[in-house]
Short mmCIF file of N, CA and C in Angstrom, two decimals:
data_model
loop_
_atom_site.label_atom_id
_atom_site.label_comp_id
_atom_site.label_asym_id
_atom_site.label_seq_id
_atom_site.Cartn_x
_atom_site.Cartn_y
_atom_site.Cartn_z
N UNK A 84 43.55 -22.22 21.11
CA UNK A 84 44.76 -22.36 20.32
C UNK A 84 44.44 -22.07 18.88
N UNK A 85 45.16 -21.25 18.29
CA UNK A 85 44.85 -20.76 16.91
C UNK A 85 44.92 -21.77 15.62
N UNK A 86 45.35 -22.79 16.47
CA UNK A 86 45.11 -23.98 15.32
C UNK A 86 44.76 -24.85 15.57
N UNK A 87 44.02 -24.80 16.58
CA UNK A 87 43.24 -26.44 17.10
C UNK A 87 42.47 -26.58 15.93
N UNK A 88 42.31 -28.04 16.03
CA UNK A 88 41.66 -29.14 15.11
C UNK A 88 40.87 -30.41 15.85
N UNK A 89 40.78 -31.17 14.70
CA UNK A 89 39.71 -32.23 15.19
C UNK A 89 40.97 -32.96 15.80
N UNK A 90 40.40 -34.58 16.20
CA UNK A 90 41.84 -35.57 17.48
C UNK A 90 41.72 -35.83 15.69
N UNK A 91 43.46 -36.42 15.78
CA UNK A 91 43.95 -37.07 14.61
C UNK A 91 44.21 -38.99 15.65
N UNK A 92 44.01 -39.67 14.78
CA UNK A 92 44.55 -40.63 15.19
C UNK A 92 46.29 -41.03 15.59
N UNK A 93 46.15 -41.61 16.51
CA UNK A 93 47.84 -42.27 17.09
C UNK A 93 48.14 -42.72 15.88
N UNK A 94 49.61 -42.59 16.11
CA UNK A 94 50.55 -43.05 15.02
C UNK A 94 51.76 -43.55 15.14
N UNK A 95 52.90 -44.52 15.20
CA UNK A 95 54.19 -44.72 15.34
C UNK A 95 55.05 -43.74 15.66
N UNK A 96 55.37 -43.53 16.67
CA UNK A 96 56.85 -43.09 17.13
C UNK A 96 57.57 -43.43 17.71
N UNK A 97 58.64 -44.23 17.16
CA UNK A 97 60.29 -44.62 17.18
C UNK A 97 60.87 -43.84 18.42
N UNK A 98 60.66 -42.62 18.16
CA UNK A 98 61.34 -42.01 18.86
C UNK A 98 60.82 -40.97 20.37
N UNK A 99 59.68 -41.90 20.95
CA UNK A 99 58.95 -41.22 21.80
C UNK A 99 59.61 -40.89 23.11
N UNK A 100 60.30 -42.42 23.32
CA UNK A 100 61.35 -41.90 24.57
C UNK A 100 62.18 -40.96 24.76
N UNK A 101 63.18 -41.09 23.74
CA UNK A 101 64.13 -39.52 23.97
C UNK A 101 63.22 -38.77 23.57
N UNK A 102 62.04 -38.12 23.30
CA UNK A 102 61.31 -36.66 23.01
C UNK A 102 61.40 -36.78 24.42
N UNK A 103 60.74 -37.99 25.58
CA UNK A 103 60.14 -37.92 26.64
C UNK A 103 60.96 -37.14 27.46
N UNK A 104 62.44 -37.39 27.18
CA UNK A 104 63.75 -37.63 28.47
C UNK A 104 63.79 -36.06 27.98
N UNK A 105 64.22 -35.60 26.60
CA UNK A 105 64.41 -34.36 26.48
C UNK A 105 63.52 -33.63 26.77
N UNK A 106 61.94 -33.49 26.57
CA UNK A 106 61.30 -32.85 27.50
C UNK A 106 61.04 -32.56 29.08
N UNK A 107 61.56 -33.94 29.42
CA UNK A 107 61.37 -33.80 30.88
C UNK A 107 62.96 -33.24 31.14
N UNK A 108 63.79 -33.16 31.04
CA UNK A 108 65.34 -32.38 30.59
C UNK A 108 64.89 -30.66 30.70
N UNK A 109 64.01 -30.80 29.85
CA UNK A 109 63.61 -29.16 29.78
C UNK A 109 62.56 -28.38 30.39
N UNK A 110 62.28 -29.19 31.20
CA UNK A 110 60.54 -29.03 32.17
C UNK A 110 61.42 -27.72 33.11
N UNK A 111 61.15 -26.55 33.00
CA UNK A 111 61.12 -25.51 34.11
C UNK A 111 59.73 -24.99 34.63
N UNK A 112 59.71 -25.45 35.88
CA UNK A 112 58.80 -25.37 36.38
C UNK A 112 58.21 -23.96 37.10
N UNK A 113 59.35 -23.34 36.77
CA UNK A 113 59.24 -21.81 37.61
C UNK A 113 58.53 -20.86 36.49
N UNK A 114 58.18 -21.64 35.36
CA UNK A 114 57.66 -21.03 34.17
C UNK A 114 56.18 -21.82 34.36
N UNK A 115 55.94 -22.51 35.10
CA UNK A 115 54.51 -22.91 35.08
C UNK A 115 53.45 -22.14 35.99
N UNK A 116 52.40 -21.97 36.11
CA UNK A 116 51.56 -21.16 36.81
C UNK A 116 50.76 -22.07 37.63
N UNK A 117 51.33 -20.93 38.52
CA UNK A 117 51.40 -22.12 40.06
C UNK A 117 50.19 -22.90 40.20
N UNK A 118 49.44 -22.92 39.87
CA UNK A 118 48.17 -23.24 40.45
C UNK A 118 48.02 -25.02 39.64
N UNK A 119 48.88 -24.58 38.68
CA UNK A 119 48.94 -26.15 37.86
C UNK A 119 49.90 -27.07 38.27
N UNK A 120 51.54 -26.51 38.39
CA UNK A 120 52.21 -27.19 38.73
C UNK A 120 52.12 -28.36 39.16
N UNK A 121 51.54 -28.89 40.08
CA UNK A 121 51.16 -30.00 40.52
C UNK A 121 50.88 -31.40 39.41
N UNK A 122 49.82 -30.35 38.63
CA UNK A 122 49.74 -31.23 37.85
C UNK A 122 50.35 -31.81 36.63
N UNK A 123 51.22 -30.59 35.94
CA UNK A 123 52.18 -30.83 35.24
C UNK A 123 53.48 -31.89 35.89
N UNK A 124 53.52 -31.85 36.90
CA UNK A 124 54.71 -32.64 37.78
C UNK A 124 54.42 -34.34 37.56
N UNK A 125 53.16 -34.13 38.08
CA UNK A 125 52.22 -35.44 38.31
C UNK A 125 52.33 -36.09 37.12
N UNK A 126 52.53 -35.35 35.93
CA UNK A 126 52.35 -36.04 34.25
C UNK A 126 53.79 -36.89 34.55
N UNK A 127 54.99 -35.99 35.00
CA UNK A 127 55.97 -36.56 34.69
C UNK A 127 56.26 -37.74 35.25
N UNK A 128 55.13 -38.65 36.01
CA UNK A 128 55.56 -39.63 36.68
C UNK A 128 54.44 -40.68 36.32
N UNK A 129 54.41 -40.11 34.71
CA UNK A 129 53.50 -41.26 34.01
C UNK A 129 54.57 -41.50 32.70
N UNK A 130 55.20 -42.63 32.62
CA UNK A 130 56.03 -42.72 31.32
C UNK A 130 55.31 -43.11 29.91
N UNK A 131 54.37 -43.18 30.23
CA UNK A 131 53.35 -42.95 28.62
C UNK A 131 52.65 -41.54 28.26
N UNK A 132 53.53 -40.37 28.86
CA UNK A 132 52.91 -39.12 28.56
C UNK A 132 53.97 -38.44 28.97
N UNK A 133 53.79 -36.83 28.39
CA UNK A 133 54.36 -35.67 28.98
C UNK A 133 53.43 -34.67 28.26
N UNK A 134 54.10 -33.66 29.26
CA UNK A 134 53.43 -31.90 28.87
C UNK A 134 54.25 -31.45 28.21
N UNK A 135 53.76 -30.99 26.74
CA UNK A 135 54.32 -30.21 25.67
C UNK A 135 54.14 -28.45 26.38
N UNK A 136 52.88 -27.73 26.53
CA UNK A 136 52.54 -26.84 27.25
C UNK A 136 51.35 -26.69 27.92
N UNK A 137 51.38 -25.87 28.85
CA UNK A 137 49.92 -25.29 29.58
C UNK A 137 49.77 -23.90 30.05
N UNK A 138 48.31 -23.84 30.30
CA UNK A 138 48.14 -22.72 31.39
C UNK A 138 47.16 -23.01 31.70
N UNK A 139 47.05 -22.09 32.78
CA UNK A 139 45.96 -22.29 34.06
C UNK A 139 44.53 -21.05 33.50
N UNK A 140 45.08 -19.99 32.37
CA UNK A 140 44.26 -19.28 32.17
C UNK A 140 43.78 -18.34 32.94
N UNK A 141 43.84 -17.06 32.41
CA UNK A 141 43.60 -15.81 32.86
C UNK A 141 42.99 -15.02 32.70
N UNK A 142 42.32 -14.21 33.79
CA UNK A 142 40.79 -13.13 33.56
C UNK A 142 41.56 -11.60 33.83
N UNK A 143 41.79 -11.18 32.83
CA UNK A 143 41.77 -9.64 32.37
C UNK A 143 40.61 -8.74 32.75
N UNK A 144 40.50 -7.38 33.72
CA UNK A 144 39.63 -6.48 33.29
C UNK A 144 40.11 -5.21 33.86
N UNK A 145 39.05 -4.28 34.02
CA UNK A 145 39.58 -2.89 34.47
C UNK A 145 40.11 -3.27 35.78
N UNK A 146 39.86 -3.63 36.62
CA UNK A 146 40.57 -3.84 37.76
C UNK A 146 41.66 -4.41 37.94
N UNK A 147 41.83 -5.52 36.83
CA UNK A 147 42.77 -6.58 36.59
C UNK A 147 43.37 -6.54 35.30
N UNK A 148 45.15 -6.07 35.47
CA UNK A 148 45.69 -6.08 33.68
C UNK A 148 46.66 -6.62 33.42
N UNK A 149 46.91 -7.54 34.96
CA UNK A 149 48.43 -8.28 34.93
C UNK A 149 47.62 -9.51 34.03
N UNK A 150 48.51 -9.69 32.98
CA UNK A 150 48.36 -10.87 32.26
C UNK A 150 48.42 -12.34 32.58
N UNK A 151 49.39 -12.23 33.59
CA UNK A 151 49.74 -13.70 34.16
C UNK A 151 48.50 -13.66 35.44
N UNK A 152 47.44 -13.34 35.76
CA UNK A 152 46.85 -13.44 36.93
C UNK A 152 46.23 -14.58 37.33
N UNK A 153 46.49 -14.75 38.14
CA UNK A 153 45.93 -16.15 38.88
C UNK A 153 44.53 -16.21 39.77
N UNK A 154 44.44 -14.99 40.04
CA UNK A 154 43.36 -14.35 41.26
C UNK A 154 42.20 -14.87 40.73
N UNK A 155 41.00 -15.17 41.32
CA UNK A 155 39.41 -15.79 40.90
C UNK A 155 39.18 -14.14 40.69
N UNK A 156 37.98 -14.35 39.97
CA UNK A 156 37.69 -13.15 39.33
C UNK A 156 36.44 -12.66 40.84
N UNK A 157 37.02 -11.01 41.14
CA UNK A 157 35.89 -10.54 41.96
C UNK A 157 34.55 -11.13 41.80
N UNK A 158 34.12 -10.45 43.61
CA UNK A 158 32.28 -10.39 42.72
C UNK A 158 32.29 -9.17 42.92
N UNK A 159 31.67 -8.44 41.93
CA UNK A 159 31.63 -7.21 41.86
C UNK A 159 30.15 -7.03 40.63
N UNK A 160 29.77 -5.71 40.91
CA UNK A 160 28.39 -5.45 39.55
C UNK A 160 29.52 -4.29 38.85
N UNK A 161 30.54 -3.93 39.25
CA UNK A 161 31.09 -3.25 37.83
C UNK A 161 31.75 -3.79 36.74
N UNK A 162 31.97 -5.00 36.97
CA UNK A 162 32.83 -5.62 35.75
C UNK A 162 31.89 -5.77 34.79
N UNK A 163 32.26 -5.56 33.21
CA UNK A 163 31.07 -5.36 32.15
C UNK A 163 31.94 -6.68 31.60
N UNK A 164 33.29 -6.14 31.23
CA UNK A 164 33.60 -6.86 30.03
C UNK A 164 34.80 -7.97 29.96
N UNK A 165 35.42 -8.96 30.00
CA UNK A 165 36.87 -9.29 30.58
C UNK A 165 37.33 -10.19 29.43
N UNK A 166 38.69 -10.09 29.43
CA UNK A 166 39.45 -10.90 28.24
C UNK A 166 39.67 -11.89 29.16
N UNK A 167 39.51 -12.88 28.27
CA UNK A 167 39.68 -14.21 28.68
C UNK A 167 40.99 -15.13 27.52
N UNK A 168 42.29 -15.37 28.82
CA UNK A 168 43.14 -15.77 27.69
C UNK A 168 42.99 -17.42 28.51
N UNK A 169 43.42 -18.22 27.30
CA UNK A 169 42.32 -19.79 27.66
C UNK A 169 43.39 -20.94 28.46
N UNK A 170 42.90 -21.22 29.84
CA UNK A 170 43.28 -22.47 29.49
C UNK A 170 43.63 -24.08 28.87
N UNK A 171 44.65 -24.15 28.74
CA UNK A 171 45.11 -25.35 28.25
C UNK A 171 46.06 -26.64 29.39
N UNK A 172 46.12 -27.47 28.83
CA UNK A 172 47.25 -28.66 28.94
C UNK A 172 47.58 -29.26 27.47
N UNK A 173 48.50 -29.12 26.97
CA UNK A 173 49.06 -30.00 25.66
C UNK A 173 49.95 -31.06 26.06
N UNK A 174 49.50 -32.27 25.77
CA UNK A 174 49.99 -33.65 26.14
C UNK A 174 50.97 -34.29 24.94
N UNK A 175 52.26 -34.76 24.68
CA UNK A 175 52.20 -36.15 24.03
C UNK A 175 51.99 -37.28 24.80
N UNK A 176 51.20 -38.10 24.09
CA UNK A 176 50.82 -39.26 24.77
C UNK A 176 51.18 -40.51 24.06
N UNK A 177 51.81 -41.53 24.07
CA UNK A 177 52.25 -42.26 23.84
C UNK A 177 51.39 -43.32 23.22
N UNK A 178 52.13 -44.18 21.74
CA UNK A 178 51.18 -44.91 21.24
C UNK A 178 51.46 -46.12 21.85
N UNK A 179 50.74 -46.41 22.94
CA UNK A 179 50.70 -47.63 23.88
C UNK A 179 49.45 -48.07 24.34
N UNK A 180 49.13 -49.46 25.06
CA UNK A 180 48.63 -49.86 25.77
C UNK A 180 47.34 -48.53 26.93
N UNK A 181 48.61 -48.39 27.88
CA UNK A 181 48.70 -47.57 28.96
C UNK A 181 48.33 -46.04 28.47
N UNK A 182 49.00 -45.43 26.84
CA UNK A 182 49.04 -44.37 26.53
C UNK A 182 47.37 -44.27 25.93
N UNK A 183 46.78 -44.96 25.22
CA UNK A 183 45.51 -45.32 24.64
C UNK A 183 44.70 -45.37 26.00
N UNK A 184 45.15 -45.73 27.42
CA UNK A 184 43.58 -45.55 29.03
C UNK A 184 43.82 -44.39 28.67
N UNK A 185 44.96 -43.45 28.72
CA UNK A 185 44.85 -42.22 29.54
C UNK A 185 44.14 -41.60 28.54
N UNK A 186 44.49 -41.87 27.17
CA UNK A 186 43.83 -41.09 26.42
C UNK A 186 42.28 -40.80 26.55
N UNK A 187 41.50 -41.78 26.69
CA UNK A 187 40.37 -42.46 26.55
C UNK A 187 40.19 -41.68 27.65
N UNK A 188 40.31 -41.84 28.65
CA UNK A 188 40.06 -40.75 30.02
C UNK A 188 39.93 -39.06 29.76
N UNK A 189 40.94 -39.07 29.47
CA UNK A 189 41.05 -37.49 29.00
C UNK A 189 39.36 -37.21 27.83
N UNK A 190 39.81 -38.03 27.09
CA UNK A 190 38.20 -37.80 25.97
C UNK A 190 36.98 -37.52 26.75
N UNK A 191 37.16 -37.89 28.23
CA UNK A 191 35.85 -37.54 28.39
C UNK A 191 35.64 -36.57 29.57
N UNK A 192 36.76 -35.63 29.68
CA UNK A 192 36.49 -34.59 30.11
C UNK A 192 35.87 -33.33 29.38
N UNK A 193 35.61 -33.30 28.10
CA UNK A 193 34.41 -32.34 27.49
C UNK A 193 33.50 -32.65 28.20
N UNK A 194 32.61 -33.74 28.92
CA UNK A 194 31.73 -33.73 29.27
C UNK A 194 31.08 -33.13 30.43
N UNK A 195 32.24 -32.33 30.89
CA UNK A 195 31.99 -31.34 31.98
C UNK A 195 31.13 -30.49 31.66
N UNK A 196 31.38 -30.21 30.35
CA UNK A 196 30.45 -28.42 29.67
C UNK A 196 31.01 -28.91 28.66
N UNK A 197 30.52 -29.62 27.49
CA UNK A 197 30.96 -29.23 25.96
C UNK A 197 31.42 -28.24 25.23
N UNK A 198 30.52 -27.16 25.70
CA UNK A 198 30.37 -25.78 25.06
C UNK A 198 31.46 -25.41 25.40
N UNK A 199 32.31 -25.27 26.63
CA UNK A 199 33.24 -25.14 27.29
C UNK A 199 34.75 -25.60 27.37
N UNK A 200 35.16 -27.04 27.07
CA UNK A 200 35.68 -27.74 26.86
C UNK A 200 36.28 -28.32 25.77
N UNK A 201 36.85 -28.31 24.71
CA UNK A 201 37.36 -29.33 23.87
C UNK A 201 38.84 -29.81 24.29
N UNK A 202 38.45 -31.28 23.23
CA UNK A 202 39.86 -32.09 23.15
C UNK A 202 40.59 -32.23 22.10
N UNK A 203 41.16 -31.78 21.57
CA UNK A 203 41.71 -32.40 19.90
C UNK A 203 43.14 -32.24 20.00
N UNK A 204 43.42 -31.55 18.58
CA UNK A 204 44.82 -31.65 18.74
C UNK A 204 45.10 -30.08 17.96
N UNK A 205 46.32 -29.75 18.47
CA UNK A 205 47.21 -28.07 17.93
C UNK A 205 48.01 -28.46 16.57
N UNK A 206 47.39 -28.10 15.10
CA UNK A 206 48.66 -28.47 14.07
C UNK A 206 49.86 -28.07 14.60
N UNK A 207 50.41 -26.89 15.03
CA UNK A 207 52.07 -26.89 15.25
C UNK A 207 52.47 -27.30 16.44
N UNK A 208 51.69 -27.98 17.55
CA UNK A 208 52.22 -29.12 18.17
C UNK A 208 52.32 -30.74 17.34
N UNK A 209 51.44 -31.13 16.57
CA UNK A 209 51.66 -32.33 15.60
C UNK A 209 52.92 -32.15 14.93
N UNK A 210 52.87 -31.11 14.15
CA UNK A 210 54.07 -30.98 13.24
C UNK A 210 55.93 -30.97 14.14
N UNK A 211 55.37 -30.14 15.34
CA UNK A 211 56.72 -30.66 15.86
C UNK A 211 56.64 -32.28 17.04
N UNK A 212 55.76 -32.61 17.35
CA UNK A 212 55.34 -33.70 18.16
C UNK A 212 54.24 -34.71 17.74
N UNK A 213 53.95 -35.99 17.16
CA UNK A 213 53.63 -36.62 16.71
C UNK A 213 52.59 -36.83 18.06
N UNK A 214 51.06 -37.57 18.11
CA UNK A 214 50.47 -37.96 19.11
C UNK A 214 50.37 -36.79 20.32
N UNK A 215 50.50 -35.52 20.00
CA UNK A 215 49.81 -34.62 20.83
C UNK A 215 48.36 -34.39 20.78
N UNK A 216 48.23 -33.96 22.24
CA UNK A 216 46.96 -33.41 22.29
C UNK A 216 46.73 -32.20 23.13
N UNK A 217 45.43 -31.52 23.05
CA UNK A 217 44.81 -30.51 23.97
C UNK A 217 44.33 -30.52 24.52
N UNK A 218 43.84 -30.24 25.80
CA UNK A 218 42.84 -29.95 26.15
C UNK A 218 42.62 -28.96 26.83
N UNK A 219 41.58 -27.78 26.60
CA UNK A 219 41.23 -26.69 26.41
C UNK A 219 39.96 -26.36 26.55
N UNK A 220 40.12 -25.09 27.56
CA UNK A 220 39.12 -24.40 28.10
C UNK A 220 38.72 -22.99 27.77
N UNK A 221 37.67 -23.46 26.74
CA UNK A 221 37.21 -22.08 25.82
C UNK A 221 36.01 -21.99 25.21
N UNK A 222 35.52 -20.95 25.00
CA UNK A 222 33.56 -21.02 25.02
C UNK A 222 33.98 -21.50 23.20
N UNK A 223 33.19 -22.58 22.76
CA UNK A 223 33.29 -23.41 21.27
C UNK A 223 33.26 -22.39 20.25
N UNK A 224 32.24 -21.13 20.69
CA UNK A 224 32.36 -20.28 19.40
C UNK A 224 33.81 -19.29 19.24
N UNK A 225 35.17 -19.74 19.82
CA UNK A 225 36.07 -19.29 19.54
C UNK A 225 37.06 -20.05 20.15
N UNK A 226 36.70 -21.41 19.64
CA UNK A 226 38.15 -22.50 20.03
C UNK A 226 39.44 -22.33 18.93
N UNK A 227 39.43 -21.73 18.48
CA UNK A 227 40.31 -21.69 17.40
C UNK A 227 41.10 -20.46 17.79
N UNK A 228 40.70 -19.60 18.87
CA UNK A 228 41.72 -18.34 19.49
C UNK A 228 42.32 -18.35 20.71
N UNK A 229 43.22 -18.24 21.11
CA UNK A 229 44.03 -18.40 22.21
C UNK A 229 43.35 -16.97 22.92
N UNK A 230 42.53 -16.12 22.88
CA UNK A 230 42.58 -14.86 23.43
C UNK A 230 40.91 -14.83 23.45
N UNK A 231 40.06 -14.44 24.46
CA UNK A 231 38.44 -14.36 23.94
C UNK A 231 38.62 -12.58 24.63
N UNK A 232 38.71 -11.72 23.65
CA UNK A 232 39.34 -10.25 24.30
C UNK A 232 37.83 -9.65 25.02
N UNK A 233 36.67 -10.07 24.59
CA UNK A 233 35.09 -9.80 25.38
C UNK A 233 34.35 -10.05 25.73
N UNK A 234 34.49 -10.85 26.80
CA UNK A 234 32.98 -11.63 27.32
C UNK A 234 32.33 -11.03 28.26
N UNK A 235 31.20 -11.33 28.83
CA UNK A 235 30.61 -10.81 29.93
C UNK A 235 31.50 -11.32 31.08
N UNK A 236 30.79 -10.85 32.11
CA UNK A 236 31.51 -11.24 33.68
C UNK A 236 30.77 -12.24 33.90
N UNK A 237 29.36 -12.54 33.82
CA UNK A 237 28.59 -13.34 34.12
C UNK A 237 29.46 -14.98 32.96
N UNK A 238 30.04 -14.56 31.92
CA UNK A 238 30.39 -16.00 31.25
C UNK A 238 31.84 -16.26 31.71
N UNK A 239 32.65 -15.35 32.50
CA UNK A 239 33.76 -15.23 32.55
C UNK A 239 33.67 -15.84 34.15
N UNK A 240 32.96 -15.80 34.73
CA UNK A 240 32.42 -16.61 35.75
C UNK A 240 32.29 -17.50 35.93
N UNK A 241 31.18 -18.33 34.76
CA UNK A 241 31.30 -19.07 34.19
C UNK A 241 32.23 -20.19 33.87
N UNK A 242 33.39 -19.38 32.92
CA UNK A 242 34.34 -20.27 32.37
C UNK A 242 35.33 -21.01 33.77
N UNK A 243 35.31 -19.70 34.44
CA UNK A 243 36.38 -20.00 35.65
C UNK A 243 35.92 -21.35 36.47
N UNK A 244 34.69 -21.26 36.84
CA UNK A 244 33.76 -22.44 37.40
C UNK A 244 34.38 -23.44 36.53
N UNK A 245 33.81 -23.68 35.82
CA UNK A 245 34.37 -24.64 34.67
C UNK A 245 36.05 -25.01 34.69
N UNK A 246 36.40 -23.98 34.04
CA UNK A 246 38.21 -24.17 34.73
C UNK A 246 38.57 -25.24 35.67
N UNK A 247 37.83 -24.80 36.78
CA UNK A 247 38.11 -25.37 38.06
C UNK A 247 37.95 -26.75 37.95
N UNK A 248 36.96 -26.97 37.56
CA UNK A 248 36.22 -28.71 37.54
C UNK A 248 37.35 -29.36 36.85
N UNK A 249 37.72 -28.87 35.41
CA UNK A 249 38.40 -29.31 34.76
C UNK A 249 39.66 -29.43 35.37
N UNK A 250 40.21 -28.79 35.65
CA UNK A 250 41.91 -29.12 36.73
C UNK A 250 41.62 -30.76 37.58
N UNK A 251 40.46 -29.95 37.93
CA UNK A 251 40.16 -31.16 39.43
C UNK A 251 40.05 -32.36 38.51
N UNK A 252 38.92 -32.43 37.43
CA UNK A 252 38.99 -33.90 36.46
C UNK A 252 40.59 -34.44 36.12
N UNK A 253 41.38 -33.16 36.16
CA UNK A 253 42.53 -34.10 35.68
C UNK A 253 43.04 -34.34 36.54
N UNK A 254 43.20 -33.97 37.86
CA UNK A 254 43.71 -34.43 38.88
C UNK A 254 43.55 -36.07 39.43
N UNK A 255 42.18 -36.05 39.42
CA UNK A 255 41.49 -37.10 39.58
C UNK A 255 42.10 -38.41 38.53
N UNK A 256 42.28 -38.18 37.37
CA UNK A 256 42.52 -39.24 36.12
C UNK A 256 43.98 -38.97 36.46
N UNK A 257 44.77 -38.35 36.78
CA UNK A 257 46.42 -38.78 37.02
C UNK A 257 46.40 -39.54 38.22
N UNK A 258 45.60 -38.83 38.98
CA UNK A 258 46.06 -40.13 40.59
C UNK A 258 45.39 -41.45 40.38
N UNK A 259 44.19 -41.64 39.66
CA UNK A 259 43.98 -42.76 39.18
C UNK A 259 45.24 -43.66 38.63
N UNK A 260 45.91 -43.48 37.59
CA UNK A 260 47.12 -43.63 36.77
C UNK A 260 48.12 -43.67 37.20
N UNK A 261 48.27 -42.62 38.45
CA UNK A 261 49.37 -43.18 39.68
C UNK A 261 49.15 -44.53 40.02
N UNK A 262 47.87 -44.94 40.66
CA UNK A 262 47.97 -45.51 41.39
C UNK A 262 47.57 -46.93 40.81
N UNK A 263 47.62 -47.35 39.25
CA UNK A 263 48.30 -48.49 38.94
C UNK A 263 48.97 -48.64 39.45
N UNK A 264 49.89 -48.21 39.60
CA UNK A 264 51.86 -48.16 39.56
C UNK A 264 51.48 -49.20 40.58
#
């Protein structure tokens, strides 16, 4: 994300519920990429959070130029070079009790791959959403770009591996969170 930053601390919002109702009001899901859905759904049945945006993230190369692609990247020895556009999940999370576990959970999914992984927060999600966050799947020496237009195949491999874990970590910390309930 072109403006990720460090986590800012929680802060008062008055008005977290109706953001909640109007976001979940505006949740089209036929705009989500399929492979997440699930998990974006799953948020909505935590009332100390919602999804501002996501993606599941996509591997570009000569073989591959649909942008939205979902496909695991071949194995192949011709791929040299592939754009890598990054996954994300952008959360508001609520200054609560309940909103402060999940958070705390989420913090420690960098620990999958650091290098790989950050958590912080998007300035023009803060500025329009108070208590957002990111989390984002992107090699550290270019967390600050929504687009990595050249990596090898061998890191693009890589990232996808990674990708994967990371979905599954959050999978894991929502059904946890379900299953307070």
């Amino acid at each position: 994300m072109e403006t990720f930053t460090e986590l800012k601390e929680f802060v008062n919002n008055p008005h977290y519920h109706e953001q909640r109702k109007k976001s979940l009001r505006s949740l089209n899901t036929s705009a989500i990429d399929t492979p997440i859905i699930e998990i974006v759904d799953s948020f909505t049945k935590l009332p100390y959070c919602f999804t501002l945006q996501s993606c599941y993230g996509h591997f570009l190369h000569d073989n591959q130029k649909n942008p939205e692609n979902i496909k695991p990247l071949p194995i192949s020895d011709r791929i040299t070079s592939v754009e890598y556009r990054i996954a994300y999940i952008a959360l508001c999370i609520q200054n609560s009790d309940a909103g402060i576990l999940l958070f705390s959970g989420l913090r420690e999914i960098p620990a999958i791959d650091p290098e790989y992984i950050q958590f912080g927060c998007a300035e023009w999600f803060w500025e329009k959403q108070v208590n957002s966050y990111a989390l984002q799947i992107e090699p550290k020496r270019c967390m600050t770009k929504d687009v990595v237009p050249h990596i090898s195949y061998q890191e693009a491999l890589h990232i996808e591996k990674i990708r994967n874990e990371f979905f599954s970590e959050i999978k894991k910390i929502i059904q946890k969170e379900l299953n307070k309930k």
